[in-house]
């Protein structure tokens, strides 16, 4: 969440002359409901099932860059599936940077909208700690450095 997956993914797709898909937007279109509505009405488990199904659908697509949600690699066998079907990239970002980015976006993000004060930082730290096992399985890991999105895209391209 807030690592720049969608922004950098779109730029990477444009550079490669591939299509770009934001997984959350794809699911929302497919289900005809916002992610916020899907989670609040049907629960996170239902959303994760839809996410896995969408990944399966996309496995037949060619020349595409997909920006997943931060939790996508952590459910079912999604990380292994993505590694088998394409190239995975982890944009490794420190909790402090994520906090600065997320504190103004909470209302638009259902998983963190209810958090107050230090709860957001605690959530970020705990979530990263729980997900590291999955994130470290990415084929390309890009450590955080202050840089613009074009430089970040170039770093990914050089690692391919």
Short mmCIF file of C-alpha atoms in Angstrom, two decimals:
data_model
loop_
_atom_site.label_atom_id
_atom_site.label_comp_id
_atom_site.label_asym_id
_atom_site.label_seq_id
_atom_site.Cartn_x
_atom_site.Cartn_y
_atom_site.Cartn_z
CA UNK A 1 0.00 0.00 0.00
CA UNK A 2 1.41 3.37 -1.14
CA UNK A 3 4.70 2.05 -2.50
CA UNK A 4 3.96 3.43 -5.95
CA UNK A 5 2.96 0.15 -7.62
CA UNK A 6 0.23 1.68 -9.78
CA UNK A 7 2.18 4.78 -10.76
CA UNK A 8 5.41 2.94 -11.54
CA UNK A 9 3.55 0.02 -13.10
CA UNK A 10 1.76 2.31 -15.54
CA UNK A 11 5.03 4.00 -16.46
CA UNK A 12 6.75 0.65 -16.89
CA UNK A 13 3.94 -0.59 -19.12
CA UNK A 14 4.11 2.56 -21.22
CA UNK A 15 7.89 2.20 -21.59
CA UNK A 16 7.58 -1.46 -22.61
CA UNK A 17 4.56 -0.71 -24.81
CA UNK A 18 2.51 -3.17 -22.76
CA UNK A 19 -0.99 -2.82 -21.38
CA UNK A 20 -1.33 -1.83 -17.74
CA UNK A 21 -3.82 -3.35 -15.30
CA UNK A 22 -4.40 -2.23 -11.75
CA UNK A 23 -5.70 -5.40 -10.10
CA UNK A 24 -8.08 -3.58 -7.75
CA UNK A 25 -9.63 -1.63 -10.63
CA UNK A 26 -9.93 -4.84 -12.64
CA UNK A 27 -11.75 -6.55 -9.74
CA UNK A 28 -14.03 -3.55 -9.17
CA UNK A 29 -15.01 -3.54 -12.87
CA UNK A 30 -15.44 -7.31 -12.93
CA UNK A 31 -17.61 -7.33 -9.78
CA UNK A 32 -19.36 -4.04 -10.58
CA UNK A 33 -18.62 -2.81 -7.05
CA UNK A 34 -15.86 -0.72 -5.50
CA UNK A 35 -13.24 -2.53 -3.47
CA UNK A 36 -14.47 -0.66 -0.40
CA UNK A 37 -18.00 -1.98 -1.01
CA UNK A 38 -16.78 -5.52 -1.74
CA UNK A 39 -14.89 -5.65 1.54
CA UNK A 40 -17.54 -3.94 3.67
CA UNK A 41 -20.46 -6.00 2.26
CA UNK A 42 -18.83 -9.37 1.59
CA UNK A 43 -15.72 -9.31 3.80
CA UNK A 44 -12.01 -9.55 3.12
CA UNK A 45 -12.09 -13.31 2.46
CA UNK A 46 -14.51 -12.82 -0.43
CA UNK A 47 -12.35 -10.01 -1.80
CA UNK A 48 -9.22 -12.22 -1.62
CA UNK A 49 -11.06 -14.97 -3.49
CA UNK A 50 -12.01 -12.48 -6.22
CA UNK A 51 -8.40 -11.31 -6.31
CA UNK A 52 -7.10 -14.85 -6.85
CA UNK A 53 -9.70 -15.47 -9.55
CA UNK A 54 -8.72 -12.24 -11.32
CA UNK A 55 -5.05 -13.29 -11.28
CA UNK A 56 -6.04 -16.61 -12.85
CA UNK A 57 -7.92 -14.73 -15.59
CA UNK A 58 -4.96 -12.45 -16.25
CA UNK A 59 -2.56 -15.35 -16.61
CA UNK A 60 -3.72 -15.69 -20.19
CA UNK A 61 -2.95 -12.07 -21.02
CA UNK A 62 0.20 -11.21 -22.92
CA UNK A 63 2.34 -8.06 -22.79
CA UNK A 64 0.81 -6.72 -19.62
CA UNK A 65 2.09 -5.11 -16.41
CA UNK A 66 -0.14 -5.77 -13.40
CA UNK A 67 -0.07 -3.71 -10.21
CA UNK A 68 -1.42 -5.87 -7.40
CA UNK A 69 -2.62 -4.84 -3.99
CA UNK A 70 -0.15 -5.14 -1.13
CA UNK A 71 -1.91 -8.20 0.26
CA UNK A 72 -2.22 -10.07 -3.01
CA UNK A 73 1.01 -12.11 -2.67
CA UNK A 74 0.03 -13.24 0.84
CA UNK A 75 -3.11 -15.24 0.10
CA UNK A 76 -3.65 -18.66 -1.40
CA UNK A 77 -0.64 -19.44 -3.60
CA UNK A 78 -0.72 -16.05 -5.34
CA UNK A 79 2.99 -15.27 -4.98
CA UNK A 80 4.07 -18.62 -6.37
CA UNK A 81 1.47 -18.30 -9.13
CA UNK A 82 2.70 -14.82 -10.10
CA UNK A 83 6.34 -15.95 -10.06
CA UNK A 84 5.44 -18.86 -12.36
CA UNK A 85 3.47 -16.69 -14.79
CA UNK A 86 5.62 -13.59 -15.01
CA UNK A 87 8.22 -11.40 -13.37
CA UNK A 88 7.46 -10.07 -9.89
CA UNK A 89 8.84 -6.85 -8.45
CA UNK A 90 8.80 -5.73 -4.82
CA UNK A 91 9.14 -1.98 -4.29
CA UNK A 92 10.64 -2.13 -0.81
CA UNK A 93 9.60 1.00 1.10
CA UNK A 94 10.30 1.87 4.76
CA UNK A 95 7.36 2.19 7.19
CA UNK A 96 8.10 5.88 7.82
CA UNK A 97 7.76 6.69 4.11
CA UNK A 98 4.55 4.66 3.83
CA UNK A 99 3.14 6.44 6.88
CA UNK A 100 3.79 9.87 5.33
CA UNK A 101 2.07 8.78 2.13
CA UNK A 102 -0.87 7.02 3.77
CA UNK A 103 -1.87 9.43 6.53
CA UNK A 104 -3.66 11.66 4.01
CA UNK A 105 -5.22 8.78 2.07
CA UNK A 106 -6.89 6.83 4.87
CA UNK A 107 -10.46 7.72 3.96
CA UNK A 108 -10.01 6.12 0.54
CA UNK A 109 -8.41 2.91 1.82
CA UNK A 110 -10.87 0.54 3.54
CA UNK A 111 -8.28 -1.48 5.46
CA UNK A 112 -6.89 1.61 7.24
CA UNK A 113 -9.78 4.11 7.22
CA UNK A 114 -10.64 3.44 10.87
CA UNK A 115 -7.12 3.83 12.30
CA UNK A 116 -6.30 6.79 14.57
CA UNK A 117 -2.96 8.33 15.60
CA UNK A 118 -0.20 5.81 16.17
CA UNK A 119 -2.48 2.97 15.07
CA UNK A 120 -1.60 3.69 11.44
CA UNK A 121 2.15 3.37 12.01
CA UNK A 122 1.61 0.22 14.09
CA UNK A 123 -0.56 -1.23 11.32
CA UNK A 124 2.08 -0.46 8.68
CA UNK A 125 4.91 -1.99 10.73
CA UNK A 126 2.91 -5.09 11.67
CA UNK A 127 1.63 -5.61 8.14
CA UNK A 128 5.11 -5.32 6.61
CA UNK A 129 6.49 -7.74 9.18
CA UNK A 130 3.73 -10.28 8.44
CA UNK A 131 4.12 -9.95 4.66
CA UNK A 132 7.93 -9.96 4.36
CA UNK A 133 8.03 -13.72 3.86
CA UNK A 134 5.94 -13.30 0.71
CA UNK A 135 7.48 -10.05 -0.51
CA UNK A 136 10.99 -11.50 -0.29
CA UNK A 137 9.96 -14.15 -2.83
CA UNK A 138 9.72 -11.50 -5.56
CA UNK A 139 12.09 -12.05 -8.45
CA UNK A 140 13.24 -8.42 -8.34
CA UNK A 141 13.53 -6.44 -5.11
CA UNK A 142 14.06 -2.71 -5.48
CA UNK A 143 15.22 -1.11 -2.21
CA UNK A 144 13.84 2.34 -1.42
CA UNK A 145 15.93 5.33 -2.39
CA UNK A 146 14.75 8.86 -2.99
CA UNK A 147 14.27 9.01 -6.73
CA UNK A 148 11.66 9.95 -9.26
CA UNK A 149 9.38 7.44 -10.94
CA UNK A 150 11.31 7.50 -14.22
CA UNK A 151 14.54 6.52 -12.44
CA UNK A 152 12.67 3.81 -10.53
CA UNK A 153 11.23 2.46 -13.79
CA UNK A 154 14.72 2.42 -15.33
CA UNK A 155 16.03 0.50 -12.33
CA UNK A 156 13.35 -2.13 -12.82
CA UNK A 157 14.08 -2.37 -16.54
CA UNK A 158 17.79 -2.83 -15.83
CA UNK A 159 16.96 -5.67 -13.43
CA UNK A 160 14.83 -7.56 -15.98
#
